[in-house]
């Protein structure tokens, strides 16, 4: 079964609502949104190294989401026995059942959001942490995506988006091998998704490197601690919403095919009504937030 | 690193250039084309070639800044929606109207709302359309549709915060269809306002089950509406009502969080009352959300509580106080650094990192000396790294003097990570510490922080030390400093040469020779060549091994000569290894490399030497290399390596010379 619950937030406006719901009216205790990488030593080391200026003044962040693909023809078929397709389809606009649609849900705007909003929030969270902009976002987006020309998939398989923060720091989102590279005026540091850190000379304690996305103990520990203290977890709803926002802004930029400017305070695009309208989507009944 | 940065910048520039080109050559569409495309699209369905959908997406991009064409396109879309187009075609067009729809499409979408099969897609199109006509259409459709569509429309009215629909929604709370009633209650909460809040309050007293839960959430949303509109009194009335002991704990918790974020003057009293309660969830919630409350009075109350609270509450209070300014905060946190409870101590270590002054740094350094667990040590070190300012670094440096060796080492690493360059002189003194681990850490820090000006003292440390570990680390540190000081390479080379001239001790001379690859110039190479012929075996050994690591291809001839003439087998293989490494370097002329390998082959005698040569030949992109390798095929000791080299050379050369490469490869594989 495709795990559609993993990435529930497919629009900016929904992210806003979830953040507001989780923060003041959270009746369920702390919400460990994402990202598990926040609570592992490798990613913490990299973020803190950048923040304390180990590579000098940060000027560029390159976030690479890895290769993306998978396509097919989504012809309507009878729903397979034992599968509650209507529940699986959830908030997305109705479409006939097809194994292609279910297996490749990430590759259609109705059910997924492509590589940027899939891997992106994981990596963008670390990028924002290192850049000390966890409660904000980049303000300009420009780029292009390589959209499939046939089949069911309609999200870009290859992306290259260049965004800029107010302080001039560039964040490039591309389809290179999964990882994050920080470049400063005195050096660079890179971490891949397995937590391997380069250059090795940055490491005094080699055990810091190599703790990747599969390490969950720190994430779980942080969640349990927050259940007790009622504090927000390492990657709380507001922080998580902001890293999603960058991904959504980049996607809207690619879908509209033009440069966009974002106001992180008002959480609106500047002088682009079409883009603003894409911040919210209607959910299929009975779904809603 | 610099060249990589330049490459990156070039790539980014190329990307921007490509973007500009893409924009310049974007597809364009005429009215005729748009009409035809949308007309043909009427028969589009699931599972068909999606090319038309991509084209329509491009049309939507293209018409962005062309109002007349945009209006024309919308009209064509309306025509499609009014036609007998397929469900999928209409659904897709509604997804485009979600972005570009205006007043013009409101009538047709209103009609679609009345049809249960098309209501869903119509709602999609209407969700973000800001037009008043759309809001009116939604309100008017509300009474003419079935339950399911009513739920859709109510959701939309709530999301659009349509105040004019409040009266109608109030009536719908009593609807027979449960889902309609629940959605209406939820929508009232989203819209907010006096009328909605009053209705929800009354309905909530009589409601139970799901309806009570939805009304509670809606009531909290109404309070949020008041906070947004700076009506904190009204908001506080709702929160106070929901904080009553008769409410569920979760409702009280939600109300408390809302109250603390309401900016109302009564919020601080509510916080203190919650902290004083026996209820642990509300107490923790109040402390965790105290950051929302500003002012010295709140800070003073939290500080007072910290002194008398139980350890579990102290942890929470320290975490909350760490982000507040104000008198007494720093002292209060400092006071609990010595707590018997490890959780409190850890919270204090983290808290002091946020306070960030020199006295906090000194306290943390002292705590490091007494730390009982590795977790405590890690937390303190992380805090010391996180604190900002030179005065912090100075305090850490001062604490090193009377620390035990293990703590000294850790604090030196912190100084290095903090990039405190002013510590170099103190660190150079620590390089001579009797404890090897301390000296090693200090040398690593000097290697990271020092400039070329510290090099003479660093060389003194290198030459004076008798400890092999310290010597090795000193060479590393000096090499790091030299590489960072490329603008002064001439001065540095002369400094090392002078030291070599004036140093008689054999180990010291060997150490100095090992530094020469860091300043690769003529003088250094000549010195190494001469040392390779020295009468003392240690000097010879150091020179040969250093030459083998020399970064400049100019050393290949010297290495070849050593390979040809050295009596020591180890030196032969070290020199050969150096030659092969230099021949593999980027920018080596393949033809020149092949000629060099021919000379090496003539003097290779052992299988190990031959294998080393084959490993290098395998990477040569020149067909002549195949001829050399073929000779090795007859030697059973290296035949497997030779076969692999043949394949590798064939692959390499195939890319540059397709007609000859593959055929040669096939023949040679046959020989293997």
GROMACS .gro file of C-alpha atoms in nm, chain B residues 49-334:
model
  286
  338UNK     CA    1  -0.240   1.067  -2.415
  339UNK     CA    2  -0.201   1.361  -2.172
  340UNK     CA    3  -0.026   1.591  -2.422
  341UNK     CA    4  -0.334   1.822  -2.447
  342UNK     CA    5  -0.328   1.874  -2.068
  343UNK     CA    6   0.035   1.987  -2.089
  344UNK     CA    7  -0.057   2.222  -2.373
  345UNK     CA    8  -0.343   2.374  -2.171
  346UNK     CA    9  -0.105   2.420  -1.877
  347UNK     CA   10   0.125   2.611  -2.111
  348UNK     CA   11  -0.167   2.823  -2.233
  349UNK     CA   12  -0.244   2.917  -1.870
  350UNK     CA   13   0.121   3.018  -1.826
  351UNK     CA   14   0.121   3.213  -2.152
  352UNK     CA   15  -0.194   3.421  -2.093
  353UNK     CA   16  -0.080   3.544  -1.751
  354UNK     CA   17  -0.009   3.904  -1.854
  355UNK     CA   18  -0.246   3.919  -2.152
  356UNK     CA   19  -0.590   4.022  -2.016
  357UNK     CA   20  -0.777   3.994  -2.347
  358UNK     CA   21  -0.639   3.653  -2.431
  359UNK     CA   22  -0.702   3.544  -2.074
  360UNK     CA   23  -1.068   3.645  -2.098
  361UNK     CA   24  -1.092   3.468  -2.437
  362UNK     CA   25  -0.944   3.151  -2.289
  363UNK     CA   26  -1.184   3.160  -1.996
  364UNK     CA   27  -1.474   3.193  -2.242
  365UNK     CA   28  -1.352   2.888  -2.432
  366UNK     CA   29  -1.331   2.698  -2.105
  367UNK     CA   30  -1.684   2.806  -2.016
  368UNK     CA   31  -1.801   2.683  -2.357
  369UNK     CA   32  -1.639   2.348  -2.284
  370UNK     CA   33  -1.811   2.325  -1.945
  371UNK     CA   34  -2.147   2.400  -2.110
  372UNK     CA   35  -2.091   2.137  -2.379
  373UNK     CA   36  -2.124   1.760  -2.358
  374UNK     CA   37  -1.751   1.727  -2.287
  375UNK     CA   38  -1.632   1.428  -2.086
  376UNK     CA   39  -1.620   1.431  -1.706
  377UNK     CA   40  -1.239   1.433  -1.712
  378UNK     CA   41  -1.223   1.723  -1.961
  379UNK     CA   42  -1.455   1.933  -1.743
  380UNK     CA   43  -1.267   1.837  -1.426
  381UNK     CA   44  -0.935   1.937  -1.581
  382UNK     CA   45  -1.074   2.269  -1.705
  383UNK     CA   46  -1.212   2.341  -1.355
  384UNK     CA   47  -0.861   2.287  -1.222
  385UNK     CA   48  -0.743   2.560  -1.461
  386UNK     CA   49  -1.027   2.793  -1.357
  387UNK     CA   50  -0.900   2.741  -1.001
  388UNK     CA   51  -0.609   2.958  -1.117
  389UNK     CA   52  -0.760   3.193  -1.378
  390UNK     CA   53  -1.137   3.193  -1.315
  391UNK     CA   54  -1.315   3.531  -1.287
  392UNK     CA   55  -1.672   3.667  -1.262
  393UNK     CA   56  -1.734   3.535  -1.611
  394UNK     CA   57  -1.716   3.171  -1.511
  395UNK     CA   58  -1.934   3.213  -1.199
  396UNK     CA   59  -2.272   3.146  -1.374
  397UNK     CA   60  -2.166   2.823  -1.540
  398UNK     CA   61  -2.001   2.699  -1.223
  399UNK     CA   62  -2.316   2.782  -1.027
  400UNK     CA   63  -2.512   2.564  -1.267
  401UNK     CA   64  -2.261   2.288  -1.218
  402UNK     CA   65  -2.302   2.315  -0.842
  403UNK     CA   66  -2.665   2.211  -0.882
  404UNK     CA   67  -2.566   1.889  -1.052
  405UNK     CA   68  -2.433   1.633  -0.802
  406UNK     CA   69  -2.194   1.484  -1.060
  407UNK     CA   70  -2.022   1.814  -1.135
  408UNK     CA   71  -2.052   1.993  -0.797
  409UNK     CA   72  -1.717   1.863  -0.676
  410UNK     CA   73  -1.521   2.003  -0.970
  411UNK     CA   74  -1.714   2.330  -0.959
  412UNK     CA   75  -1.614   2.373  -0.594
  413UNK     CA   76  -1.252   2.317  -0.695
  414UNK     CA   77  -1.277   2.604  -0.942
  415UNK     CA   78  -1.457   2.833  -0.698
  416UNK     CA   79  -1.239   2.781  -0.388
  417UNK     CA   80  -1.001   3.070  -0.442
  418UNK     CA   81  -1.192   3.283  -0.689
  419UNK     CA   82  -1.214   3.616  -0.502
  420UNK     CA   83  -1.519   3.740  -0.694
  421UNK     CA   84  -1.830   3.854  -0.502
  422UNK     CA   85  -2.037   3.689  -0.771
  423UNK     CA   86  -1.889   3.356  -0.665
  424UNK     CA   87  -1.977   3.412  -0.298
  425UNK     CA   88  -2.330   3.505  -0.398
  426UNK     CA   89  -2.358   3.201  -0.623
  427UNK     CA   90  -2.247   2.976  -0.339
  428UNK     CA   91  -2.499   3.123  -0.094
  429UNK     CA   92  -2.782   3.100  -0.345
  430UNK     CA   93  -2.699   2.742  -0.436
  431UNK     CA   94  -2.708   2.633  -0.073
  432UNK     CA   95  -3.087   2.579  -0.066
  433UNK     CA   96  -3.108   2.412  -0.404
  434UNK     CA   97  -2.870   2.122  -0.363
  435UNK     CA   98  -2.857   1.787  -0.188
  436UNK     CA   99  -2.681   1.710   0.142
  437UNK     CA  100  -2.343   1.617  -0.003
  438UNK     CA  101  -2.317   1.931  -0.213
  439UNK     CA  102  -2.443   2.137   0.079
  440UNK     CA  103  -2.147   2.011   0.281
  441UNK     CA  104  -1.913   2.111  -0.002
  442UNK     CA  105  -2.060   2.458  -0.027
  443UNK     CA  106  -2.063   2.512   0.351
  444UNK     CA  107  -1.695   2.416   0.362
  445UNK     CA  108  -1.622   2.669   0.089
  446UNK     CA  109  -1.815   2.945   0.263
  447UNK     CA  110  -1.623   2.874   0.582
  448UNK     CA  111  -1.287   2.869   0.403
  449UNK     CA  112  -1.376   3.196   0.229
  450UNK     CA  113  -1.476   3.344   0.570
  451UNK     CA  114  -1.800   3.465   0.413
  452UNK     CA  115  -1.961   3.674   0.689
  453UNK     CA  116  -2.282   3.716   0.487
  454UNK     CA  117  -2.359   3.347   0.514
  455UNK     CA  118  -2.355   3.336   0.897
  456UNK     CA  119  -2.732   3.365   0.934
  457UNK     CA  120  -2.790   3.075   0.694
  458UNK     CA  121  -2.523   2.864   0.864
  459UNK     CA  122  -2.676   2.924   1.207
  460UNK     CA  123  -2.997   2.773   1.078
  461UNK     CA  124  -2.809   2.476   0.934
  462UNK     CA  125  -2.660   2.380   1.274
  463UNK     CA  126  -3.005   2.236   1.340
  464UNK     CA  127  -3.010   2.046   1.008
  465UNK     CA  128  -3.136   1.689   1.012
  466UNK     CA  129  -2.837   1.559   0.820
  467UNK     CA  130  -2.563   1.526   1.083
  468UNK     CA  131  -2.278   1.595   0.844
  469UNK     CA  132  -2.442   1.916   0.724
  470UNK     CA  133  -2.496   2.031   1.084
  471UNK     CA  134  -2.137   1.950   1.186
  472UNK     CA  135  -1.993   2.125   0.879
  473UNK     CA  136  -2.209   2.432   0.945
  474UNK     CA  137  -2.084   2.451   1.305
  475UNK     CA  138  -1.726   2.417   1.185
  476UNK     CA  139  -1.777   2.685   0.917
  477UNK     CA  140  -1.921   2.926   1.174
  478UNK     CA  141  -1.601   2.888   1.376
  479UNK     CA  142  -1.390   2.960   1.067
  480UNK     CA  143  -1.588   3.277   0.995
  481UNK     CA  144  -1.608   3.399   1.356
  482UNK     CA  145  -1.770   3.719   1.484
  483UNK     CA  146  -2.016   3.803   1.761
  484UNK     CA  147  -2.318   3.636   1.605
  485UNK     CA  148  -2.131   3.314   1.529
  486UNK     CA  149  -1.969   3.303   1.874
  487UNK     CA  150  -2.297   3.356   2.057
  488UNK     CA  151  -2.472   3.086   1.851
  489UNK     CA  152  -2.192   2.841   1.913
  490UNK     CA  153  -2.189   2.917   2.285
  491UNK     CA  154  -2.562   2.848   2.317
  492UNK     CA  155  -2.556   2.539   2.097
  493UNK     CA  156  -2.256   2.397   2.284
  494UNK     CA  157  -2.436   2.388   2.620
  495UNK     CA  158  -2.697   2.150   2.482
  496UNK     CA  159  -2.474   1.951   2.244
  497UNK     CA  160  -2.305   1.619   2.301
  498UNK     CA  161  -2.076   1.376   2.119
  499UNK     CA  162  -1.931   1.481   1.784
  500UNK     CA  163  -2.136   1.801   1.774
  501UNK     CA  164  -1.996   1.909   2.114
  502UNK     CA  165  -1.640   1.845   1.996
  503UNK     CA  166  -1.692   2.039   1.671
  504UNK     CA  167  -1.859   2.327   1.855
  505UNK     CA  168  -1.572   2.340   2.105
  506UNK     CA  169  -1.321   2.367   1.823
  507UNK     CA  170  -1.538   2.627   1.652
  508UNK     CA  171  -1.563   2.822   1.978
  509UNK     CA  172  -1.185   2.825   2.011
  510UNK     CA  173  -1.166   2.949   1.652
  511UNK     CA  174  -1.404   3.230   1.740
  512UNK     CA  175  -1.168   3.328   2.022
  513UNK     CA  176  -0.884   3.330   1.770
  514UNK     CA  177  -1.092   3.556   1.547
  515UNK     CA  178  -1.116   3.804   1.836
  516UNK     CA  179  -0.742   3.784   1.901
  517UNK     CA  180  -0.676   3.856   1.532
  518UNK     CA  181  -0.905   4.157   1.553
  519UNK     CA  182  -0.742   4.281   1.875
  520UNK     CA  183  -1.056   4.215   2.082
  521UNK     CA  184  -0.866   4.037   2.357
  522UNK     CA  185  -1.144   4.093   2.614
  523UNK     CA  186  -1.393   3.894   2.405
  524UNK     CA  187  -1.131   3.627   2.336
  525UNK     CA  188  -1.046   3.599   2.707
  526UNK     CA  189  -1.414   3.555   2.794
  527UNK     CA  190  -1.427   3.246   2.574
  528UNK     CA  191  -1.098   3.109   2.705
  529UNK     CA  192  -1.202   3.163   3.068
  530UNK     CA  193  -1.530   2.986   3.002
  531UNK     CA  194  -1.344   2.689   2.852
  532UNK     CA  195  -1.096   2.679   3.141
  533UNK     CA  196  -1.370   2.587   3.381
  534UNK     CA  197  -1.306   2.268   3.577
  535UNK     CA  198  -1.618   2.112   3.428
  536UNK     CA  199  -1.452   2.107   3.086
  537UNK     CA  200  -1.231   1.819   2.974
  538UNK     CA  201  -0.860   1.846   3.047
  539UNK     CA  202  -0.778   1.870   2.676
  540UNK     CA  203  -1.025   2.153   2.624
  541UNK     CA  204  -0.878   2.338   2.923
  542UNK     CA  205  -0.530   2.287   2.787
  543UNK     CA  206  -0.628   2.426   2.445
  544UNK     CA  207  -0.800   2.724   2.611
  545UNK     CA  208  -0.495   2.791   2.826
  546UNK     CA  209  -0.262   2.796   2.522
  547UNK     CA  210  -0.500   3.028   2.341
  548UNK     CA  211  -0.527   3.258   2.644
  549UNK     CA  212  -0.150   3.281   2.684
  550UNK     CA  213  -0.117   3.383   2.319
  551UNK     CA  214  -0.401   3.638   2.337
  552UNK     CA  215  -0.189   3.935   2.448
  553UNK     CA  216  -0.443   4.006   2.722
  554UNK     CA  217  -0.326   4.153   3.054
  555UNK     CA  218  -0.499   3.872   3.246
  556UNK     CA  219  -0.295   3.606   3.068
  557UNK     CA  220  -0.004   3.628   3.315
  558UNK     CA  221  -0.237   3.557   3.609
  559UNK     CA  222  -0.380   3.258   3.428
  560UNK     CA  223  -0.027   3.129   3.368
  561UNK     CA  224   0.072   3.157   3.733
  562UNK     CA  225  -0.253   2.997   3.844
  563UNK     CA  226  -0.188   2.706   3.608
  564UNK     CA  227   0.170   2.663   3.735
  565UNK     CA  228   0.044   2.649   4.090
  566UNK     CA  229  -0.214   2.385   4.009
  567UNK     CA  230  -0.156   2.019   4.081
  568UNK     CA  231  -0.247   1.930   3.727
  569UNK     CA  232   0.087   1.844   3.556
  570UNK     CA  233  -0.038   1.886   3.197
  571UNK     CA  234  -0.168   2.237   3.257
  572UNK     CA  235   0.142   2.330   3.456
  573UNK     CA  236   0.376   2.213   3.181
  574UNK     CA  237   0.159   2.383   2.918
  575UNK     CA  238   0.166   2.713   3.107
  576UNK     CA  239   0.545   2.707   3.141
  577UNK     CA  240   0.607   2.596   2.783
  578UNK     CA  241   0.388   2.878   2.650
  579UNK     CA  242   0.514   3.146   2.889
  580UNK     CA  243   0.738   3.269   2.606
  581UNK     CA  244   0.426   3.432   2.461
  582UNK     CA  245   0.405   3.663   2.763
  583UNK     CA  246   0.642   3.958   2.779
  584UNK     CA  247   0.736   4.179   3.071
  585UNK     CA  248   0.957   4.183   3.379
  586UNK     CA  249   0.673   4.090   3.613
  587UNK     CA  250   0.618   3.757   3.437
  588UNK     CA  251   0.993   3.692   3.447
  589UNK     CA  252   1.007   3.770   3.818
  590UNK     CA  253   0.722   3.529   3.890
  591UNK     CA  254   0.893   3.251   3.693
  592UNK     CA  255   1.225   3.313   3.872
  593UNK     CA  256   1.051   3.294   4.209
  594UNK     CA  257   0.887   2.967   4.111
  595UNK     CA  258   1.221   2.822   3.999
  596UNK     CA  259   1.366   2.845   4.350
  597UNK     CA  260   1.093   2.637   4.512
  598UNK     CA  261   0.973   2.408   4.236
  599UNK     CA  262   1.022   2.033   4.217
  600UNK     CA  263   1.303   1.919   3.985
  601UNK     CA  264   1.071   1.818   3.698
  602UNK     CA  265   0.913   2.165   3.705
  603UNK     CA  266   1.256   2.328   3.744
  604UNK     CA  267   1.364   2.170   3.415
  605UNK     CA  268   1.068   2.329   3.238
  606UNK     CA  269   1.117   2.664   3.408
  607UNK     CA  270   1.487   2.679   3.316
  608UNK     CA  271   1.402   2.601   2.954
  609UNK     CA  272   1.142   2.880   2.954
  610UNK     CA  273   1.359   3.134   3.139
  611UNK     CA  274   1.656   3.081   2.909
  612UNK     CA  275   1.476   3.278   2.638
  613UNK     CA  276   1.385   3.571   2.862
  614UNK     CA  277   1.582   3.881   2.948
  615UNK     CA  278   1.548   4.040   3.283
  616UNK     CA  279   1.700   4.083   3.626
  617UNK     CA  280   1.770   3.769   3.816
  618UNK     CA  281   1.728   3.525   3.527
  619UNK     CA  282   2.097   3.455   3.480
  620UNK     CA  283   2.161   3.415   3.851
  621UNK     CA  284   1.859   3.190   3.893
  622UNK     CA  285   1.982   2.955   3.620
  623UNK     CA  286   2.339   2.967   3.749
   0.00000   0.00000   0.00000
